[in-house]
């Protein structure tokens, strides 16, 4: 019997890939985003869309420097979706929530407000007492591109020299799709890439791959040393990951997406739920 699975943030970096992965597995995907005509904060529209769903995958994001604003959004979204599931007689639907490795570590999230917001997102699902699988991942290779786009100034980007075990967004999407299809997913999974890297050095490799024309017009990357801060001292690394993905940085850099500077085929509208 074909499963019906909703993807929140279906136009985002990971959400789009989750939807693609599920469709390849003959799953009926219900994309939830403004671009798809369903706002995650509109309970009525959600209830109509969620009728008959077997699972919900939360790939929502909120781009804001304020932890309170992002946390409020995540909490409202979870409460609205849960209410809509009740309205749609789909209260038994499984929930899979995308989060970040070590988001709940005080030594890390005291410096990074967005991590505190992600913890609130996790809690917003769990407080309702339903079965929830939280998938925490390390930074994605795509994060290096995003950093350059955000920090570009006259062809230069100052990128933090963060120690991480980044993974490909496509690999993360496969893990999320696996858990959404599982009849009994675990409460928590930690996912990371196969090798430890410096994010600034990865950004330099992206620019070199594009022959000096990086995302945001970046031609030069300046590494910002982070010393003993959580970004630089290894606090972002998982201690005992459950899943180590396969794609290496070199393989990702050789892919069409990295070679094109992160550009996706066709326009991708911004929605209330883009991936991180």
C-alpha positions in Angstrom: 0.0 0.0 0.0 1.4 3.4 -1.0 2.3 5.6 1.9 1.4 9.3 2.0 4.1 11.5 3.7 4.1 15.3 4.2 7.3 17.3 4.0 7.4 20.6 5.8 9.7 23.1 4.1 9.5 21.2 0.8 11.3 23.9 -1.2 14.3 24.1 1.1 17.8 22.6 0.7 17.0 19.3 2.4 13.2 19.3 2.2 13.3 19.3 -1.6 15.7 16.4 -1.6 13.5 14.5 0.9 10.5 14.9 -1.4 12.6 13.7 -4.4 13.8 10.6 -2.4 10.4 9.6 -1.3 8.9 10.0 -4.8 11.6 7.7 -6.1 10.4 5.1 -3.6 6.8 5.5 -4.9 5.6 7.4 -1.9 2.8 10.0 -2.3 4.4 13.2 -1.2 2.5 16.1 0.3 4.7 19.2 -0.1 4.1 21.9 2.6 5.4 25.4 1.8 4.0 28.7 0.7 5.3 28.0 -2.7 3.1 24.9 -2.8 0.1 26.8 -1.6 0.1 25.6 2.0 1.4 27.9 4.8 2.7 25.8 7.8 1.0 28.3 10.2 -2.5 27.9 8.5 -4.2 25.2 10.4 -7.2 24.9 8.1 -5.1 24.6 4.9 -2.8 22.1 6.7 -5.7 20.0 7.8 -7.0 19.7 4.3 -3.5 18.7 3.0 -2.7 16.3 5.8 -5.7 14.0 5.4 -4.5 10.4 5.3 -0.8 11.1 5.9 1.3 8.3 7.5 4.2 10.6 8.5 5.4 14.2 8.6 9.0 15.2 8.0 9.9 18.6 9.5 12.6 20.3 7.5 11.6 23.8 8.4 14.0 26.7 8.9 13.8 30.3 10.0 16.5 32.6 8.8 16.9 35.1 11.6 19.7 36.1 14.0 17.3 36.1 16.9 16.9 32.8 18.7 13.5 33.9 20.2 12.0 34.6 16.8 13.2 31.4 15.3 12.1 29.4 18.4 8.7 31.0 18.4 8.3 30.1 14.7 9.3 26.5 15.3 7.0 26.1 18.3 4.0 27.7 16.5 4.6 25.5 13.5 4.7 22.3 15.5 1.6 23.2 17.4 -0.3 24.1 14.3 0.7 20.9 12.5 -0.2 18.8 15.5 -3.6 20.5 15.7 -4.1 20.0 11.9 -3.3 16.3 12.2 -6.0 16.0 14.8 -8.4 17.8 12.5 -7.5 15.5 9.7 -8.0 12.3 11.7 -4.2 11.6 11.2 -3.1 11.9 14.9 -1.2 8.6 14.6 1.2 10.0 11.9 4.9 9.5 12.6 7.0 12.7 12.9 10.6 13.0 11.8 12.3 16.3 12.8 15.6 17.6 11.3 17.9 19.2 13.8 21.7 19.8 14.5 24.3 17.7 16.3 25.1 19.1 19.8 22.3 21.7 19.6 21.5 20.9 23.2 25.0 21.2 24.5 25.3 24.3 26.7 28.9 24.9 25.7 27.7 25.2 22.1 24.3 26.8 22.1 25.2 29.6 24.6 27.3 31.0 21.7 24.9 30.1 18.9 21.3 31.3 19.3 20.0 29.3 16.3 21.1 26.1 18.1 18.9 27.0 21.0 16.0 27.6 18.6 16.5 24.1 17.2 16.3 22.6 20.7 13.0 24.4 21.2 11.9 22.9 17.8 12.7 19.4 19.1 10.9 20.1 22.4 7.8 21.5 20.7 7.3 18.1 19.0 8.1 15.9 22.0 6.0 17.8 24.5 2.8 16.5 22.9 3.7 12.9 23.7 3.7 11.5 20.2 6.3 9.3 18.6 9.0 11.6 17.3 12.3 10.8 15.7 14.8 13.6 15.8 17.6 13.4 13.2 20.5 15.6 14.2 23.1 16.2 11.6 26.4 18.0 11.3 26.8 21.0 9.0 26.3 20.2 5.3 28.8 20.8 2.6 26.4 23.4 1.2 26.9 25.4 4.4 30.3 26.6 3.0 28.5 28.0 0.0 25.8 29.7 2.2 28.5 31.2 4.4 30.2 32.8 1.4 26.9 34.1 0.1 26.1 35.7 3.4 29.6 37.1 4.1 30.7 38.2 0.6 32.0 41.8 0.4 33.7 43.0 -2.8 34.8 39.5 -3.8 36.1 38.4 -0.3 34.4 36.3 2.3 35.7 35.9 5.9 34.7 32.4 6.8 35.0 30.9 10.3 37.6 28.1 10.6 35.1 25.8 12.2 36.0 22.1 12.8 33.2 19.9 11.5 32.4 16.6 9.9 30.1 17.9 7.1 27.8 15.8 5.1 26.0 16.2 1.8 22.4 17.5 2.0 21.4 14.7 -0.4 22.7 12.1 2.1 20.8 13.7 4.9 17.7 13.6 2.9 18.0 9.8 2.4 18.3 9.3 6.1 15.2 11.4 6.8 13.3 9.5 4.1 14.4 6.2 5.6 13.1 7.2 9.1 9.8 8.5 7.7 9.2 5.1 6.1 10.2 3.2 9.2 7.4 1.7 11.2 9.3 2.2 14.4 12.1 4.9 14.1 14.4 5.6 17.0 13.8 8.7 19.2 17.2 10.2 18.2 19.8 9.7 15.4 23.0 11.5 15.0 24.4 11.8 11.4 27.8 13.1 10.2 30.0 12.9 7.2 33.0 10.6 6.7 35.8 13.1 7.4 36.7 16.1 9.7 37.2 19.3 7.8 37.7 23.0 8.3 34.7 24.9 6.9 36.9 27.8 5.7 39.2 25.4 3.9 36.2 23.8 2.3 35.0 27.2 1.1 38.4 27.8 -0.5 38.1 24.5 -2.3 34.7 25.5 -3.6 36.1 28.7 -5.0 39.0 26.8 -6.5 36.6 24.3 -8.1 34.8 27.2 -9.7 38.0 28.7 -10.9 38.0 31.7 -8.7 34.3 32.5 -9.0 32.6 31.4 -5.8 29.1 31.8 -4.6 28.2 35.5 -4.1 31.0 36.5 -6.4 33.6 35.4 -3.9 37.1 35.1 -5.3 39.0 35.0 -2.1 38.3 33.3 1.3 39.9 34.6 4.5 39.9 32.1 7.3 38.8 33.5 10.6 40.7 31.6 13.4 38.4 30.5 16.2 40.8 29.1 18.7 39.2 27.6 21.7 35.6 28.7 20.9 33.0 25.9 20.4 33.3 26.4 16.6 37.0 25.8 16.7 37.6 23.3 19.5 35.7 20.4 18.2 32.5 21.0 20.1 30.5 20.7 16.8 31.7 17.1 16.3 29.5 14.2 17.3 31.0 11.9 19.9 29.3 8.7 18.8 27.4 9.1 15.5 24.7 6.6 14.6 25.2 7.1 10.9 28.3 8.1 8.9 27.3 9.1 5.4 29.3 8.1 2.4 29.9 11.3 0.3 33.3 12.8 0.8 34.1 16.5 0.2 36.0 15.6 -2.9 33.1 13.7 -4.3 30.7 16.5 -3.5 33.0 19.1 -5.0 33.1 17.0 -8.2 29.3 17.0 -8.4 27.4 19.2 -10.8 25.9 21.2 -8.0 29.2 22.2 -6.5 30.7 22.9 -9.9 27.9 25.3 -10.6 28.3 27.1 -7.3 25.3 25.7 -5.6 22.8 26.9 -8.2 19.8 24.6 -8.4 18.0 23.9 -11.7 15.2 26.5 -12.0 14.0 29.1 -9.5 13.4 28.0 -5.9 10.9 30.3 -4.2 11.5 31.3 -0.6 8.9 29.9 1.7 8.0 29.8 5.4 9.9 26.6 5.6 13.2 26.4 3.9 15.8 24.0 5.0 18.7 25.2 7.3 
